[in-house]
Tab-separated table of C-alpha atoms in Angstrom:
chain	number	residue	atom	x	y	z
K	26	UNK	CA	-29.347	15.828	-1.221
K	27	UNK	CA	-26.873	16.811	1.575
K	28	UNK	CA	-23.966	14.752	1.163
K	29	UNK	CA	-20.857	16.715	3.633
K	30	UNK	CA	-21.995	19.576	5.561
K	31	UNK	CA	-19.183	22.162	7.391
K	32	UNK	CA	-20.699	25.430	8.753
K	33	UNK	CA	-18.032	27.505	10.090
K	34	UNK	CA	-17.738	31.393	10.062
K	35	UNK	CA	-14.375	30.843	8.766
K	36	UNK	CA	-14.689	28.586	6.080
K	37	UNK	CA	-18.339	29.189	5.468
K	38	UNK	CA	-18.439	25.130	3.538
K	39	UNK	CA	-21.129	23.655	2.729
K	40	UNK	CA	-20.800	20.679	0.044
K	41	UNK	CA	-23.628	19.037	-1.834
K	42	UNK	CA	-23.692	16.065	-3.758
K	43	UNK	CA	-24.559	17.518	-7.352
K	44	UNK	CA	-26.432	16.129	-10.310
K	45	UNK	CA	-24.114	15.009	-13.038
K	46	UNK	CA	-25.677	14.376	-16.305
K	47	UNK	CA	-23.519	12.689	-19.238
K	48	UNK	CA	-26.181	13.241	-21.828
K	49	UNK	CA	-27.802	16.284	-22.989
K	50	UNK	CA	-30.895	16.819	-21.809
K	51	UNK	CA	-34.167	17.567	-23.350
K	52	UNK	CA	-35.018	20.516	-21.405
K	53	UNK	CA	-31.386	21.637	-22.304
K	54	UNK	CA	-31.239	25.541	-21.532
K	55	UNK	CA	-31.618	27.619	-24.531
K	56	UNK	CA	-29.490	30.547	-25.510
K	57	UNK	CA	-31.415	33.413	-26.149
K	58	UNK	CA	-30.134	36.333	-28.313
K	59	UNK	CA	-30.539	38.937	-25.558
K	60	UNK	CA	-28.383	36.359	-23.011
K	61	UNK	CA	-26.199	36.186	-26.126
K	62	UNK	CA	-25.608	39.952	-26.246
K	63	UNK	CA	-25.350	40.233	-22.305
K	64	UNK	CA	-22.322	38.039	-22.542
K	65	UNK	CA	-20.783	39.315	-25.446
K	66	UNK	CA	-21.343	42.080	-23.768
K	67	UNK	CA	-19.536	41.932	-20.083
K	68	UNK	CA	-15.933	42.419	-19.249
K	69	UNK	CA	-14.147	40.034	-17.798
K	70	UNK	CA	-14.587	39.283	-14.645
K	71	UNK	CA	-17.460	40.833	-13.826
K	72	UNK	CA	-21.212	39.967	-12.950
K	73	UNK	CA	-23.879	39.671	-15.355
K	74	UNK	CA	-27.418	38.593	-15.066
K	75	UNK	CA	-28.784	35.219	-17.522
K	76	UNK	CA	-31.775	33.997	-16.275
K	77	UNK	CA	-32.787	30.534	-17.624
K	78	UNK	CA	-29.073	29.550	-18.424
K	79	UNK	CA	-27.702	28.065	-15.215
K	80	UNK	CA	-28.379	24.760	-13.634
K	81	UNK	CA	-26.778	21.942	-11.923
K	82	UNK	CA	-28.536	19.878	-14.694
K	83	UNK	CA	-26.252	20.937	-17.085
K	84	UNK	CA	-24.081	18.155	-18.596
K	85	UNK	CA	-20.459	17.107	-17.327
K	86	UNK	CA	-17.517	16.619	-19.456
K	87	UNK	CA	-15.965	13.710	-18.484
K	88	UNK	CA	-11.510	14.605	-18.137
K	89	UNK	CA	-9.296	12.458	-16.769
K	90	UNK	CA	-7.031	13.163	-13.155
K	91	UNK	CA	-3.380	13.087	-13.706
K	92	UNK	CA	-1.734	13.564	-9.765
K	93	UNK	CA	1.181	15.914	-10.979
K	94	UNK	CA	5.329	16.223	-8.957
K	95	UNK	CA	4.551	18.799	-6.446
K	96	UNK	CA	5.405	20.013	-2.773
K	97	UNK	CA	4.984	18.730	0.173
K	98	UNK	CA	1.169	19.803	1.547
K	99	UNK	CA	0.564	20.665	4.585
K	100	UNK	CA	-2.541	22.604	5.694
K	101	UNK	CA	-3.408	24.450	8.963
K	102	UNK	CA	-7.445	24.840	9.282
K	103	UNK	CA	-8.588	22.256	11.850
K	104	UNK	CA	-9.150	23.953	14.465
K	105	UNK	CA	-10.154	26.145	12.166
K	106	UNK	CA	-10.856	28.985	15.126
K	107	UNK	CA	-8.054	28.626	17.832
K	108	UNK	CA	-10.054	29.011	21.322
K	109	UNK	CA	-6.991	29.086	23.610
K	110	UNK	CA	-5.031	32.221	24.926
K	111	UNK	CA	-1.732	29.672	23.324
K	112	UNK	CA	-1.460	26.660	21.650
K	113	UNK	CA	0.001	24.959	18.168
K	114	UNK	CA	-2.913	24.373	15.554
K	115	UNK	CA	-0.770	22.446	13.592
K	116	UNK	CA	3.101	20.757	13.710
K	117	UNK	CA	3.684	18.632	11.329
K	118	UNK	CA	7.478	17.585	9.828
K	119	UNK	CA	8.940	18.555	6.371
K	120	UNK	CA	11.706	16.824	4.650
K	121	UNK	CA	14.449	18.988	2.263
K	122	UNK	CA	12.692	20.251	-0.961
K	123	UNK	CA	9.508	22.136	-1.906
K	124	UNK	CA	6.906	22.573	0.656
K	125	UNK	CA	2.912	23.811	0.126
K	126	UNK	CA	1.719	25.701	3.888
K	127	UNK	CA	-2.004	26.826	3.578
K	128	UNK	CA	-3.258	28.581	6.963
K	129	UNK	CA	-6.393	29.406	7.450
K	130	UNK	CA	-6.670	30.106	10.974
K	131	UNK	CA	-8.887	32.246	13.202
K	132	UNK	CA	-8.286	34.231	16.333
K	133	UNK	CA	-11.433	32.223	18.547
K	134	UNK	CA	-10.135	33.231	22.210
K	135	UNK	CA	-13.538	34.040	24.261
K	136	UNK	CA	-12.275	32.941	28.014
K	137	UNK	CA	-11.473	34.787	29.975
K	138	UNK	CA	-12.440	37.377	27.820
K	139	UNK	CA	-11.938	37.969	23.830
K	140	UNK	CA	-8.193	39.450	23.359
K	141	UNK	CA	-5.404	40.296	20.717
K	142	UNK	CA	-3.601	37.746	19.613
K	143	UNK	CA	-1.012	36.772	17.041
K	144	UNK	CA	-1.262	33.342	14.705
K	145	UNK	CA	2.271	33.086	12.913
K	146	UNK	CA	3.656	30.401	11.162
K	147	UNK	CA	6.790	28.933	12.565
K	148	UNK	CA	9.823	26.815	10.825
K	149	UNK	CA	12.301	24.581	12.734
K	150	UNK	CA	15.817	23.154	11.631
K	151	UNK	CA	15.464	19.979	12.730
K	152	UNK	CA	18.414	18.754	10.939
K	153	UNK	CA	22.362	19.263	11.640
K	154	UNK	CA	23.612	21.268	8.977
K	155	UNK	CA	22.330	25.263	8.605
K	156	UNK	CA	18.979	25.554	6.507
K	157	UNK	CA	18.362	27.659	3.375
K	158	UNK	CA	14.727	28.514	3.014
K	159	UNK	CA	13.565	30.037	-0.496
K	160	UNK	CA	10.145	31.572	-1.341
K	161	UNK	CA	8.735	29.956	-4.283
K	162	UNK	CA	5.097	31.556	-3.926
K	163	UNK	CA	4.668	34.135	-1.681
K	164	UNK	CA	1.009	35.113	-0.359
K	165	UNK	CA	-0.139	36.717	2.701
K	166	UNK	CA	-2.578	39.167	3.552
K	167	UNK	CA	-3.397	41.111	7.005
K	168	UNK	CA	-6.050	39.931	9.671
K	169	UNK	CA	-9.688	40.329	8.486
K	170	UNK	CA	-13.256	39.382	9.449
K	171	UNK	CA	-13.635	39.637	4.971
K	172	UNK	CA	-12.605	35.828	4.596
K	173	UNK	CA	-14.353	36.409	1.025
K	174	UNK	CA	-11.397	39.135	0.315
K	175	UNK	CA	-8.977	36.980	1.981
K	176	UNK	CA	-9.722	33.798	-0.264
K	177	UNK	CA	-9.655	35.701	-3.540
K	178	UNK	CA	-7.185	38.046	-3.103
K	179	UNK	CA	-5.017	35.364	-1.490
K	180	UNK	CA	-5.093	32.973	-4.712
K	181	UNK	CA	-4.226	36.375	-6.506
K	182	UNK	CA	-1.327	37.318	-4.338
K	183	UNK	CA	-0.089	33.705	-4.805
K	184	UNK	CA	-0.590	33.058	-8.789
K	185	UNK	CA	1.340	36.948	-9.188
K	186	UNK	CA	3.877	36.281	-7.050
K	187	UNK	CA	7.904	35.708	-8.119
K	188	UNK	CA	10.201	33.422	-6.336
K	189	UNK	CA	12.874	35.304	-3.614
K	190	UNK	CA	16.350	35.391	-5.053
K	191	UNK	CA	17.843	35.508	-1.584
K	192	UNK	CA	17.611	32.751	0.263
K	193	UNK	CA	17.253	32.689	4.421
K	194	UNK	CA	19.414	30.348	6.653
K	195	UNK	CA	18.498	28.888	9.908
K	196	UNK	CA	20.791	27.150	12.514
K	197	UNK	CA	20.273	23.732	13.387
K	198	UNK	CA	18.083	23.533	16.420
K	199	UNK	CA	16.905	27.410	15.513
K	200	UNK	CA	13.520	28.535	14.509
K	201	UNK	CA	12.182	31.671	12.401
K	202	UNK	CA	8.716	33.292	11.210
K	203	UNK	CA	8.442	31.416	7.569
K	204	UNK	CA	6.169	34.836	7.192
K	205	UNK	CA	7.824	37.643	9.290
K	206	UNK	CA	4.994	39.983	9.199
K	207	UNK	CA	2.941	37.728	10.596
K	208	UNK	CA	5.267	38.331	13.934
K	209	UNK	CA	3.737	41.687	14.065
K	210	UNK	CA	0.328	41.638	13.122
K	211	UNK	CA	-2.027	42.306	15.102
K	212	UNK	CA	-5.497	39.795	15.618
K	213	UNK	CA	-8.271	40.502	17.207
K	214	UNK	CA	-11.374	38.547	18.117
K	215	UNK	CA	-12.741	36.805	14.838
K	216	UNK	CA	-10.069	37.948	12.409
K	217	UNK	CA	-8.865	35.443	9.740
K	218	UNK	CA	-4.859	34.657	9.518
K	219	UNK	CA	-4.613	33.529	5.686
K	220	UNK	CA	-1.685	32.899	4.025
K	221	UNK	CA	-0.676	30.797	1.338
K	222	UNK	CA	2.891	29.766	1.101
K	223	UNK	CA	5.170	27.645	-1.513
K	224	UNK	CA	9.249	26.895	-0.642
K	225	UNK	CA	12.041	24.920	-0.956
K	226	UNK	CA	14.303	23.669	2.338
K	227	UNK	CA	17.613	21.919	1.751
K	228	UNK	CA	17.289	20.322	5.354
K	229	UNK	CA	14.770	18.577	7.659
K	230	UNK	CA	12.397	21.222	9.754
K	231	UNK	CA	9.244	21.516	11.528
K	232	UNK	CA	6.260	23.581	11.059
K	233	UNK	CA	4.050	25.060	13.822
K	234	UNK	CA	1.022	27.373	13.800
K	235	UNK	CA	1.090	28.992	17.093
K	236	UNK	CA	-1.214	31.879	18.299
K	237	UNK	CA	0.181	33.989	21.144
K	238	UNK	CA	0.171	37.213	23.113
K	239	UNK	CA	1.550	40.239	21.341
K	240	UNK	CA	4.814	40.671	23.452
K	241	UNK	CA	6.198	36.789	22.610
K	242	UNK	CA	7.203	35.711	19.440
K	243	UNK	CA	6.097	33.596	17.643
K	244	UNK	CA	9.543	30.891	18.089
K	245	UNK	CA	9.764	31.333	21.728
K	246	UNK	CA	5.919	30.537	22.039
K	247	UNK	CA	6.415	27.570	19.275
K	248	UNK	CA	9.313	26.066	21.147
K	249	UNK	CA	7.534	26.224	24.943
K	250	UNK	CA	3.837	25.190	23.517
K	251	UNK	CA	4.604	20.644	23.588
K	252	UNK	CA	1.528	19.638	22.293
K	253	UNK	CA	-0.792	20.440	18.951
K	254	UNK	CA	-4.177	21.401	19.885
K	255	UNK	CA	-7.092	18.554	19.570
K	256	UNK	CA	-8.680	18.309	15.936
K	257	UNK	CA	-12.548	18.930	16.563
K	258	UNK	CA	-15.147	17.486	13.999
K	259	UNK	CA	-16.411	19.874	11.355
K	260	UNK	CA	-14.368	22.418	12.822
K	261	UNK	CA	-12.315	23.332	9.538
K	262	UNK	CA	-11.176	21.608	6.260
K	263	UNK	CA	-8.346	19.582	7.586
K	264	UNK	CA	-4.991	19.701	8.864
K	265	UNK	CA	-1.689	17.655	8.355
K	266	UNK	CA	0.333	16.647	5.275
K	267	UNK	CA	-0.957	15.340	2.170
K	268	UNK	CA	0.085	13.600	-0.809
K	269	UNK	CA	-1.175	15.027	-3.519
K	270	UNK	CA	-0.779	19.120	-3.967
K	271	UNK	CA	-1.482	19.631	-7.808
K	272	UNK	CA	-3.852	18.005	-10.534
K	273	UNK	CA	-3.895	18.052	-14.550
K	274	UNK	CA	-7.407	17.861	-15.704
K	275	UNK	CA	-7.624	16.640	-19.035
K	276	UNK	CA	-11.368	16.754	-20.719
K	277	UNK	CA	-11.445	13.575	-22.620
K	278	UNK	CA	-13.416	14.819	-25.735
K	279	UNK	CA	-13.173	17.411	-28.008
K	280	UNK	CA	-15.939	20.424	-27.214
K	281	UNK	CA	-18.016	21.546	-30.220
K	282	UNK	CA	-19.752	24.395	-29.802
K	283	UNK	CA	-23.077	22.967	-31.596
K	284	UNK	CA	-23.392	20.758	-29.051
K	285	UNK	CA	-24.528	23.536	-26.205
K	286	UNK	CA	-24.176	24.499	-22.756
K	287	UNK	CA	-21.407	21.980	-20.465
K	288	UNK	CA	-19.611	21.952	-17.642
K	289	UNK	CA	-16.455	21.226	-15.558
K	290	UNK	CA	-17.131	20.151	-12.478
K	291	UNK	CA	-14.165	19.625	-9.700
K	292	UNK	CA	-13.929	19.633	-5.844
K	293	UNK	CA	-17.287	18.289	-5.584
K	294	UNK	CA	-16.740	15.535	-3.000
K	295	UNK	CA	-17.708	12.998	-5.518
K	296	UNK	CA	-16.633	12.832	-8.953
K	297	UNK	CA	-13.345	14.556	-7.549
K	298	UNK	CA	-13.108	12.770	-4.130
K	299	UNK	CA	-11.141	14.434	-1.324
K	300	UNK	CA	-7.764	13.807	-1.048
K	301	UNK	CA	-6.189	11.621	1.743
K	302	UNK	CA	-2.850	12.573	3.898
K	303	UNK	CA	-1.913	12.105	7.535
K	304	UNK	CA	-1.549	14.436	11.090
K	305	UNK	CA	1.719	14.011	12.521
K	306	UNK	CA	0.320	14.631	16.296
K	307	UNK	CA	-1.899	11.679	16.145
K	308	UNK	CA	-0.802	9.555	13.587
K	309	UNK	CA	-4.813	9.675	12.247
K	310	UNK	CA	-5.758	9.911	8.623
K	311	UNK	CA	-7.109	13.230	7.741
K	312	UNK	CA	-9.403	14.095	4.370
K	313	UNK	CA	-8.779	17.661	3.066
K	314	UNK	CA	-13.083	18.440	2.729
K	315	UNK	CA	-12.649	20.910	-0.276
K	316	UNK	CA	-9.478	20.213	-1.457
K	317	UNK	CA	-8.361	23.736	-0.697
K	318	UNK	CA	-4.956	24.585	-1.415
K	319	UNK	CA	-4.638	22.357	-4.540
K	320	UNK	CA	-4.123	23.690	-7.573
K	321	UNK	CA	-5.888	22.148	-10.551
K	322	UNK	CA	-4.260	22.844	-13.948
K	323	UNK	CA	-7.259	22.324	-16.580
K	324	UNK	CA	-6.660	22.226	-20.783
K	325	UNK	CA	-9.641	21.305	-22.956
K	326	UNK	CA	-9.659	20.831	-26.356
K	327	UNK	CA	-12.690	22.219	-28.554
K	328	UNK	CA	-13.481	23.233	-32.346
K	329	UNK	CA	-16.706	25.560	-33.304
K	330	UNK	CA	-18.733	23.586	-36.286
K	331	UNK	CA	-21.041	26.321	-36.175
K	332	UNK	CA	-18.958	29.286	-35.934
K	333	UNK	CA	-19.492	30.435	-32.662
K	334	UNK	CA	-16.959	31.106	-29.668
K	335	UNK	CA	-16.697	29.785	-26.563
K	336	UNK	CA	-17.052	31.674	-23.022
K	337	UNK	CA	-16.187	30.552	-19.623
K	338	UNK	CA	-17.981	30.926	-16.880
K	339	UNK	CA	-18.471	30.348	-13.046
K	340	UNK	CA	-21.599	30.454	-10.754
K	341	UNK	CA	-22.663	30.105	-7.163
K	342	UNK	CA	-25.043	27.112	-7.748
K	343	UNK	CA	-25.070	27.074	-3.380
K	344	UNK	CA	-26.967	30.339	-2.712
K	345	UNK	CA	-29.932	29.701	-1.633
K	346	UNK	CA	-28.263	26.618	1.162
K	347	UNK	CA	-27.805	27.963	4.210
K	348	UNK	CA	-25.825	30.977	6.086
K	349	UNK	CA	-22.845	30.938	5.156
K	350	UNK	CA	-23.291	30.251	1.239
K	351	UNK	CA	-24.731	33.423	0.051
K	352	UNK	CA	-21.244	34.693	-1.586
K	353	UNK	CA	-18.618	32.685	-4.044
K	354	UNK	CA	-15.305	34.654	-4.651
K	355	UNK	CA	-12.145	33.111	-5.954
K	356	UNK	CA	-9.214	34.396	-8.837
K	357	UNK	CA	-8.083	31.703	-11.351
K	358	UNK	CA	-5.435	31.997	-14.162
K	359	UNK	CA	-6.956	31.605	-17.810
K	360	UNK	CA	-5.127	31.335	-21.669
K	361	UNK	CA	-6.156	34.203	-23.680
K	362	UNK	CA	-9.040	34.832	-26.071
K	363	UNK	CA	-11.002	37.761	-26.740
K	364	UNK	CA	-9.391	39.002	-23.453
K	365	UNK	CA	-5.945	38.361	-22.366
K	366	UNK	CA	-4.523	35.417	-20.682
K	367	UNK	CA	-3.342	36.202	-16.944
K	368	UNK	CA	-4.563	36.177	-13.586
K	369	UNK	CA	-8.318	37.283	-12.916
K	370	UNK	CA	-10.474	37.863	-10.365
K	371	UNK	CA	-13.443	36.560	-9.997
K	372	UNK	CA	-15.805	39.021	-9.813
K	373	UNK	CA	-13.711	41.957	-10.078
K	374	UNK	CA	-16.093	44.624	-10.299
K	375	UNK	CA	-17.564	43.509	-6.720
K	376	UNK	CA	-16.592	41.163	-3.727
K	377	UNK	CA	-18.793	38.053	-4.550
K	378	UNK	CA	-21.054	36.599	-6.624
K	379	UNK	CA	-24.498	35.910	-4.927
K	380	UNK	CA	-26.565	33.324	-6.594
K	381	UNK	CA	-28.416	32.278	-10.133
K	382	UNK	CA	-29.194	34.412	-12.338
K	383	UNK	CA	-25.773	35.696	-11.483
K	384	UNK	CA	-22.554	34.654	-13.523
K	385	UNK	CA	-19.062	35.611	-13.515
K	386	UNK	CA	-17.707	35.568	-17.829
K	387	UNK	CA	-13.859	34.367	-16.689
K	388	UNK	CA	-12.947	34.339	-20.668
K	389	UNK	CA	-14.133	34.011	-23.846
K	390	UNK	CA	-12.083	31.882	-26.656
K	391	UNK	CA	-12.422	32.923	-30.112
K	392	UNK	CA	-12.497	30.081	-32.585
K	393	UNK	CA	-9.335	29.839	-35.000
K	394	UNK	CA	-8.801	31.223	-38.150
K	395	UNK	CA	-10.362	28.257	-40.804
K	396	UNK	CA	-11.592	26.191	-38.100
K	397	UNK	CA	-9.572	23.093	-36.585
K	398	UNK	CA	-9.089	22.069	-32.916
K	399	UNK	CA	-7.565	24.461	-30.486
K	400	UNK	CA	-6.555	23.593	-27.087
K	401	UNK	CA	-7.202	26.003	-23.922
K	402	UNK	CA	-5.853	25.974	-19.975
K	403	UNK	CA	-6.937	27.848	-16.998
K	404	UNK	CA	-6.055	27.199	-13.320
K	405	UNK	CA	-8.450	26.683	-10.851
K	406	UNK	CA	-8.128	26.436	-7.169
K	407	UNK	CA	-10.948	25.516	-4.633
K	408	UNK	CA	-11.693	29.140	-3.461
K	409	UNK	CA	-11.303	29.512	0.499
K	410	UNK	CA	-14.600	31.076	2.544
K	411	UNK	CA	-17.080	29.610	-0.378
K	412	UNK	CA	-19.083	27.031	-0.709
K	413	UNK	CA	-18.742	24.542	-2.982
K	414	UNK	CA	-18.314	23.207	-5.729
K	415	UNK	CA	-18.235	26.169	-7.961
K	416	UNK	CA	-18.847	24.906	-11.852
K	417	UNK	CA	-16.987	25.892	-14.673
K	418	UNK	CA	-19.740	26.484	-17.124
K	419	UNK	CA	-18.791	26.384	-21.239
K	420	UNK	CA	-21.637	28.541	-23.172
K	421	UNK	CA	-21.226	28.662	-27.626
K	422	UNK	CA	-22.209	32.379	-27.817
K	423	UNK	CA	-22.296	34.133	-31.084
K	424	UNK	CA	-19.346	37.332	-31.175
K	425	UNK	CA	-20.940	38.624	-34.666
């Protein structure tokens, strides 16, 4: 049943109530040995084909939500596509400390006629001493019409990325480009601006998305441009700041492999609701459909009665609903097993995922030396230009 529906080119989003099951079902899928040996089989992070296995029926562990310290959130994607020659998307205030920017903005201009633009993302010192600004996380990537690439390779950029040791200062009353390549970028017609920024202030600023002609930059047109361009309804995700930037999942029982397929299932609208915050231009209450830009920091505890290991993988359970859900592409960060632990794509061997049969193995964790509980983590982030939610799907599978 259709529960939220946003169709965009940009963030291609269409969200579906799923079925969450807390038993095990009769018609449970069965592991076969030839799906066994096609995921024993596959590197990680790539495609490979299991017919039978996937299904929105499978059951969901329960965990509970622990709202984590993080930065300030502020996210730029409603308008999602800018339509006007100039004008802010977003300008919302920031107070001294860490700050999360997410922009996700498209170049929409059709009238008079379609044109180069810029999109840049502007700071202000609002406050009376000089600012120091500090990358934290650093991710940005150039215009594209391949908002699949942009999402995943964005959340890869971002999770690889190493904090600035120099520090920038800005005069009170001044302005600079928080991302100073974005100052020169070139954007045509349809091109996605997508960059994902973490930083810490020591003063009071300002943040503005502004799109402009090539010539101007980006702090002259910030400073003359008054007023933040009018939210539209299903245009984008959201925009403004919000409260909560980072979640620790905890799975509330211990996973035995004996006990078959399950799932994790988060950023589904419903069992993971969509977080609240508030646009500083109108004062309105804005929910963040998708809960992009959050980070969700996942550990699980599970023991193998019957020997067998434990892979992780992902799916595209939205392919066959609608235009813009045919792909799924996003990059988490995973504790090692039979591969490494680190930062993967996922799929790395192509751009997307397309639907069931189709999987994407993320890891698989070995079971311990003489048995016992073992605890694993992985980092999941709601994966800009795909639909979701996208499962996290536990399968026993036999290494011998």
């Amino acid at each position: 049943m259709l529960k939220t529906s946003i169709s965009t080119t940009g963030k291609k989003t269409l969200l579906f109530s799923c079925a969450l099951v807390t038993g095990y079902l009769a018609h449970a899928q069965q592991m076969t040995a030839a799906l066994n040996n096609v995921i024993k089989n596959t590197p990680q992070g790539h495609t490979m084909q299991v017919p039978g296995l996937l299904s929105e029926q499978i059951p969901a562990l329960p965990y509970q939500k622990i709202v984590l310290p993080g930065p300030q959130f502020l996210i730029s994607d409603d308008p999602e596509y800018i339509r006007v020659p100039e004008g802010v998307a977003l300008r919302e205030p920031v107070q001294p400390g860490s700050v999360r920017l997410y922009l996700y903005n498209v170049n929409g201009v059709r009238e008079p006629e379609k044109m180069d633009r810029k999109i840049a993302a502007v700071i202000k010192n609002t406050g009376n001493q000089p600012m120091h600004i500090r990358m934290l996380k650093y991710s940005s990537q150039q215009p594209t019409t391949n908002y699949f690439f942009a999402g995943k390779q964005g959340l890869a950029d971002f999770f690889q990325s190493q904090p600035e040791t120099v520090a920038r200062e800005v005069k009170p009353g001044a302005s600079i480009c928080l991302d100073p390549k974005q100052d020169k970028a070139v954007v045509k017609y349809d091109e996605l601006v997508h960059g994902f920024y973490e930083f810490v202030i020591d003063q009071p600023g300002e943040v503005s998305i502004v799109q402009t002609d090539l010539k101007t930059p980006a702090t002259v047109a910030a400073s003359r441009v008054k007023n933040a361009l009018a939210t539209k309804q299903y245009a984008g995700a959201g925009r403004g700041t919000y409260g909560i930037s980072n979640y620790r999942i905890i799975v509330k029982d211990t996973l035995d492999t004996k006990n078959g397929l399950t799932q994790v299932l988060v950023a589904d609208g419903e069992k993971d609701p969509w977080v609240i915050g508030k646009e500083a231009t109108t004062g309105e209450l804005k929910s963040l459909d998708g809960n992009y830009g959050i980070l969700y920091n996942i550990e699980l505890s599970w023991k193998s009665s019957d020997g067998k290991a434990l892979a992780l993988m992902t799916w595209n359970p939205r392919g066959d609903n609608g235009q813009w859900c045919g792909g799924m592409a996003n990059t988490m960060v995973v504790s090692s097993g039979k591969f490494k632990e680190g930062v993967i794509q996922l799929p790395s061997n192509q751009l997307v995922t397309t639907k069931a049969p189709e999987a994407i193995l993320i890891q698989v964790f070995t079971p311990p030396a003489g048995g016992g509980v073992q605890k694993v983590h992985f980092t999941y982030s709601p994966p800009g230009a795909s639909c979701l939610p996208t499962p996290l799907v536990l399968v026993p599978v036999d290494l011998k």
